[in-house]
Amino acid sequence: MGRRARDRRRPQRQERGGGDQAGWSGGYPEIVKENELFERYYREQAVVPAAEWDAFMAALREPLPATLRITGYKSHAREIRHCLKDRFFAELRGLRVDGQEVEMPQPLSWYPEELAWHTNLSRKILRKSPQLEKFHQFLVSETECGNISRQEAVSMIPPLLLNVNPHHKILDMCAAPGSKTAQLIEMLHADMNDPFPKGFVIANDVDNKRCYLLVHQAKRLNSPCIMVVNHDASSIPNLQIDVDGKKEVLFYDRILCDVPCSGDGTMRKNIDVWKKWTTQNSLQLHGIFCICDISGALELADVSSELPGLKRMPGITKWKVMLKDGQWFEEWKDVPLNRQTQIRPTMFPVKDEEKLKAMNLERCLRILPHHQNTGGFFVAVLIKKSPMPWNKRQPKVHQKLPQRTGDAEVTATNADDGSEDTAEEPTLAENEESKKMQESQNSDTEQSKKGGVCGPPPSKKMKMFGFKEDPFVFLPEDDPLFEPIQKFYALDPSFPKMNLLTRTQEGKKRQLYMVSKELRNVLLNNSEKMKVINTGIKVWSRNSDGEQFGCAFRLAQEGIYTLYPFIHARIINVCIEDVKILLTQENPFLSKFSSETQKKVKDMAMGSIVLKYDPDPEKPDELQCPIVLCGWQGKTSLRAFVPKNERLHYLRMMGVEVFKAKRKEEESEGKTEEEGQYRAAQTEEGMDVEDKEHDLVTKMEAEIGEESSHSPVESSAMEVENKIEDLGQFSKNNNNHVSQESKDSDTNDVKD
């Protein structure tokens, strides 16, 4: 049966809300933003000062402002900020869209260096308004390059409070969609002169499909220090590493845990919460939190002096428990027998004043929506002082672990949405040093934060999810593949070739990836117990035509900033005018470049090259950040192998107008198929399987934004789930990263 026939027989989907769409928006009924039980609950708990109640409720009924964050570890972050402030934001001044004046974007006062901004511009207005098309194109392009991240303001807080250093080993337990993970990666790369920080981020998520969204976020940052894994956070295995030839337990220095929550604080973006809110959500989550009766193993940290400019409320020490029918209980003794399965003694405040004082509950952070026009949020920063009382079987470790003077190690336990906080063995290794971790959740609710089940978690077996990934195969020490690469690029003797890996055990190696020494250690010692979805950055791609020039592998733009410090040959320093030619022309003749560049390439053999631009401090009007590009030198031409959005990024930073250029490019797409294929081969970096999921992931990400994966509240946009399903199937078919690496044809071949 043909598709048209099938479509005729398929029943048509009716719009939600019936046939009469008057008074409806986009086919969806207008949700009344009222909930008497919600208001009663928060009023009586005194979470919000009485004088601020009206402002609190008014803020909840307003749409959540759009926020963006400039990635902070890249050397050109300041250039992007300058471009935003002086060019795009300036053009918004006095602009009116649909009769409403556009408010000027403002920096978040508490985020360092004006690297985070918020605006009242909705995504719909940005996408549909002709006056904002240029600005919207800029945001989309820079987001795809990894230079800007769309992220809710309150979501940016937890990583900042962790005080991450480049040597820290970090576990992000419930990481998807990955915006906070990206912040952690940026912090590891605070020193741009160090391509391989000693620290790393292991980013975990229980949802196999959302792991690929996490991969997409992380890969934008081109870091060799990130690994994405797929486990139930409540049963993450103890990992081991090799230390001086001995197997030792891996201790984390920091742990970020975006725990399950009731979703109260998301009302401004998840409007279904208004009609579905009930205390039952938080009552059900009570059993997976643990603060009380842990013999001093955990201590709430005082972070009141952190993030100046951030308005926050302290945690509360007195509260009542309310059932979903609105019935209140002030003490456990008041709870009737038939309700004691729903309400537990640990849900009530501690009566012992000394013990209550020792818990320091006021050190928790509560972010209220009306204070700085944000979502609601709760953050607890915990320091681990000693092993948890139920972990009687301590892992055997050698006492030769490196000492960290004045620095705390980190451990914690956590559960993901819909699961209990349980483990078959100690979830994470214990350590005698102080350990710092952080819990954060998108909620301003009460019961789920006030105490938990005061005892050891029950046993829970670790489960594997999704399909089997391709192996991570490190190059042997004597692999003949590496010698011609080393000679061709004159790699420094310090180059860590042992960190090179592929994703195929048989056949011709198409791509070479690289991880840090520390992540290599983790991979080699935990391959059987850990499901790794993705790690490493691509540094070389096979190019069969390159063999005749002495090297079968050309440089990949994705990993050039990691490789560059080790390369001592085939580097051409270019001026800013040369860079503009390289990025605006597909295959420019050598005669178009400066005389200095022509002299440098005159005696250089054909093949892959590095193109380096260094800023001139005596010319402050020019781009003041270095640029490193991958290129190819032919007989009569010189070209750059840089993805389209990255090209546009660099051109914007140099003040080149790219908006019209993109329009012309779109118009030119009507050329013949042969011309299109040729242009793609000439202008874009060779694509492996992972690149093919890019458009689908980006489209899905733009719609779901930073919505928490842990909220039990249903989304009203069913198409989001469908897109996630599509992504999961797509990823499965393509086996993520380079599952068909040994089977694919040479798509990276380059001819002059």
PDB file of N, CA and C in Angstrom, residues 498-531:
ATOM      1  N   MET A 498      49.967   7.000  23.716  1.00  0.00           N
ATOM      2  CA  MET A 498      49.241   5.901  24.346  1.00  0.00           C
ATOM      3  C   MET A 498      47.779   6.255  24.602  1.00  0.00           C
ATOM      4  N   ASN A 499      47.426   7.556  24.506  1.00  0.00           N
ATOM      5  CA  ASN A 499      46.051   7.989  24.744  1.00  0.00           C
ATOM      6  C   ASN A 499      45.206   8.000  23.477  1.00  0.00           C
ATOM      7  N   LEU A 500      45.780   7.570  22.343  1.00  0.00           N
ATOM      8  CA  LEU A 500      45.033   7.496  21.090  1.00  0.00           C
ATOM      9  C   LEU A 500      44.197   6.224  21.067  1.00  0.00           C
ATOM     10  N   LEU A 501      42.975   6.345  20.558  1.00  0.00           N
ATOM     11  CA  LEU A 501      42.115   5.170  20.474  1.00  0.00           C
ATOM     12  C   LEU A 501      41.271   5.205  19.215  1.00  0.00           C
ATOM     13  N   THR A 502      40.710   4.047  18.869  1.00  0.00           N
ATOM     14  CA  THR A 502      39.769   3.928  17.762  1.00  0.00           C
ATOM     15  C   THR A 502      38.521   3.229  18.292  1.00  0.00           C
ATOM     16  N   ARG A 503      37.506   3.106  17.431  1.00  0.00           N
ATOM     17  CA  ARG A 503      36.287   2.404  17.823  1.00  0.00           C
ATOM     18  C   ARG A 503      36.081   1.157  16.985  1.00  0.00           C
ATOM     19  N   THR A 504      37.149   0.559  16.529  1.00  0.00           N
ATOM     20  CA  THR A 504      37.041  -0.680  15.760  1.00  0.00           C
ATOM     21  C   THR A 504      38.199  -1.598  16.093  1.00  0.00           C
ATOM     22  N   GLN A 505      37.913  -2.875  16.201  1.00  0.00           N
ATOM     23  CA  GLN A 505      38.957  -3.856  16.478  1.00  0.00           C
ATOM     24  C   GLN A 505      39.484  -4.502  15.211  1.00  0.00           C
ATOM     25  N   GLU A 506      38.715  -4.431  14.141  1.00  0.00           N
ATOM     26  CA  GLU A 506      39.109  -5.057  12.892  1.00  0.00           C
ATOM     27  C   GLU A 506      38.958  -4.062  11.753  1.00  0.00           C
ATOM     28  N   GLY A 507      39.697  -4.316  10.680  1.00  0.00           N
ATOM     29  CA  GLY A 507      39.569  -3.480   9.500  1.00  0.00           C
ATOM     30  C   GLY A 507      40.387  -2.204   9.608  1.00  0.00           C
ATOM     31  N   LYS A 508      40.267  -1.383   8.574  1.00  0.00           N
ATOM     32  CA  LYS A 508      41.037  -0.145   8.486  1.00  0.00           C
ATOM     33  C   LYS A 508      40.513   0.884   9.480  1.00  0.00           C
ATOM     34  N   LYS A 509      41.423   1.532  10.182  1.00  0.00           N
ATOM     35  CA  LYS A 509      41.039   2.555  11.162  1.00  0.00           C
ATOM     36  C   LYS A 509      40.748   3.855  10.422  1.00  0.00           C
ATOM     37  N   ARG A 510      39.527   4.354  10.589  1.00  0.00           N
ATOM     38  CA  ARG A 510      39.106   5.559   9.873  1.00  0.00           C
ATOM     39  C   ARG A 510      39.340   6.835  10.673  1.00  0.00           C
ATOM     40  N   GLN A 511      39.121   6.756  11.962  1.00  0.00           N
ATOM     41  CA  GLN A 511      39.243   7.940  12.818  1.00  0.00           C
ATOM     42  C   GLN A 511      40.131   7.611  14.008  1.00  0.00           C
ATOM     43  N   LEU A 512      40.880   8.597  14.472  1.00  0.00           N
ATOM     44  CA  LEU A 512      41.660   8.455  15.694  1.00  0.00           C
ATOM     45  C   LEU A 512      41.145   9.468  16.710  1.00  0.00           C
ATOM     46  N   TYR A 513      40.889   8.978  17.899  1.00  0.00           N
ATOM     47  CA  TYR A 513      40.372   9.812  18.983  1.00  0.00           C
ATOM     48  C   TYR A 513      41.395   9.886  20.103  1.00  0.00           C
ATOM     49  N   MET A 514      41.177  10.821  21.006  1.00  0.00           N
ATOM     50  CA  MET A 514      42.142  10.997  22.083  1.00  0.00           C
ATOM     51  C   MET A 514      41.433  11.310  23.387  1.00  0.00           C
ATOM     52  N   VAL A 515      41.927  10.708  24.474  1.00  0.00           N
ATOM     53  CA  VAL A 515      41.437  11.006  25.819  1.00  0.00           C
ATOM     54  C   VAL A 515      42.622  11.405  26.683  1.00  0.00           C
ATOM     55  N   SER A 516      42.333  11.938  27.849  1.00  0.00           N
ATOM     56  CA  SER A 516      43.404  12.277  28.787  1.00  0.00           C
ATOM     57  C   SER A 516      43.975  11.005  29.406  1.00  0.00           C
ATOM     58  N   LYS A 517      45.149  11.120  29.991  1.00  0.00           N
ATOM     59  CA  LYS A 517      45.795   9.963  30.625  1.00  0.00           C
ATOM     60  C   LYS A 517      44.930   9.397  31.734  1.00  0.00           C
ATOM     61  N   GLU A 518      44.272  10.267  32.462  1.00  0.00           N
ATOM     62  CA  GLU A 518      43.454   9.828  33.585  1.00  0.00           C
ATOM     63  C   GLU A 518      42.219   9.053  33.124  1.00  0.00           C
ATOM     64  N   LEU A 519      41.580   9.520  32.054  1.00  0.00           N
ATOM     65  CA  LEU A 519      40.426   8.782  31.543  1.00  0.00           C
ATOM     66  C   LEU A 519      40.852   7.465  30.900  1.00  0.00           C
ATOM     67  N   ARG A 520      42.022   7.436  30.308  1.00  0.00           N
ATOM     68  CA  ARG A 520      42.542   6.166  29.776  1.00  0.00           C
ATOM     69  C   ARG A 520      42.668   5.145  30.899  1.00  0.00           C
ATOM     70  N   ASN A 521      43.148   5.601  32.034  1.00  0.00           N
ATOM     71  CA  ASN A 521      43.283   4.736  33.207  1.00  0.00           C
ATOM     72  C   ASN A 521      41.921   4.167  33.622  1.00  0.00           C
ATOM     73  N   VAL A 522      40.905   5.024  33.624  1.00  0.00           N
ATOM     74  CA  VAL A 522      39.556   4.587  34.004  1.00  0.00           C
ATOM     75  C   VAL A 522      39.017   3.582  32.996  1.00  0.00           C
ATOM     76  N   LEU A 523      39.185   3.861  31.702  1.00  0.00           N
ATOM     77  CA  LEU A 523      38.668   2.971  30.661  1.00  0.00           C
ATOM     78  C   LEU A 523      39.309   1.587  30.720  1.00  0.00           C
ATOM     79  N   LEU A 524      40.616   1.543  30.850  1.00  0.00           N
ATOM     80  CA  LEU A 524      41.331   0.273  30.819  1.00  0.00           C
ATOM     81  C   LEU A 524      40.990  -0.622  32.002  1.00  0.00           C
ATOM     82  N   ASN A 525      40.637  -0.029  33.122  1.00  0.00           N
ATOM     83  CA  ASN A 525      40.438  -0.810  34.334  1.00  0.00           C
ATOM     84  C   ASN A 525      38.975  -1.065  34.686  1.00  0.00           C
ATOM     85  N   ASN A 526      38.037  -0.599  33.835  1.00  0.00           N
ATOM     86  CA  ASN A 526      36.620  -0.744  34.185  1.00  0.00           C
ATOM     87  C   ASN A 526      35.734  -1.088  33.006  1.00  0.00           C
ATOM     88  N   SER A 527      36.315  -1.627  31.949  1.00  0.00           N
ATOM     89  CA  SER A 527      35.543  -1.869  30.732  1.00  0.00           C
ATOM     90  C   SER A 527      34.417  -2.874  30.934  1.00  0.00           C
ATOM     91  N   GLU A 528      34.550  -3.811  31.874  1.00  0.00           N
ATOM     92  CA  GLU A 528      33.536  -4.831  32.072  1.00  0.00           C
ATOM     93  C   GLU A 528      32.385  -4.376  32.962  1.00  0.00           C
ATOM     94  N   LYS A 529      32.625  -3.410  33.820  1.00  0.00           N
ATOM     95  CA  LYS A 529      31.602  -3.011  34.784  1.00  0.00           C
ATOM     96  C   LYS A 529      30.929  -1.692  34.435  1.00  0.00           C
ATOM     97  N   MET A 530      31.386  -1.020  33.391  1.00  0.00           N
ATOM     98  CA  MET A 530      30.883   0.314  33.095  1.00  0.00           C
ATOM     99  C   MET A 530      30.426   0.388  31.644  1.00  0.00           C
ATOM    100  N   LYS A 531      29.226   0.910  31.416  1.00  0.00           N
ATOM    101  CA  LYS A 531      28.731   1.089  30.061  1.00  0.00           C
ATOM    102  C   LYS A 531      29.052   2.507  29.596  1.00  0.00           C
TER     103      LYS A 531
END
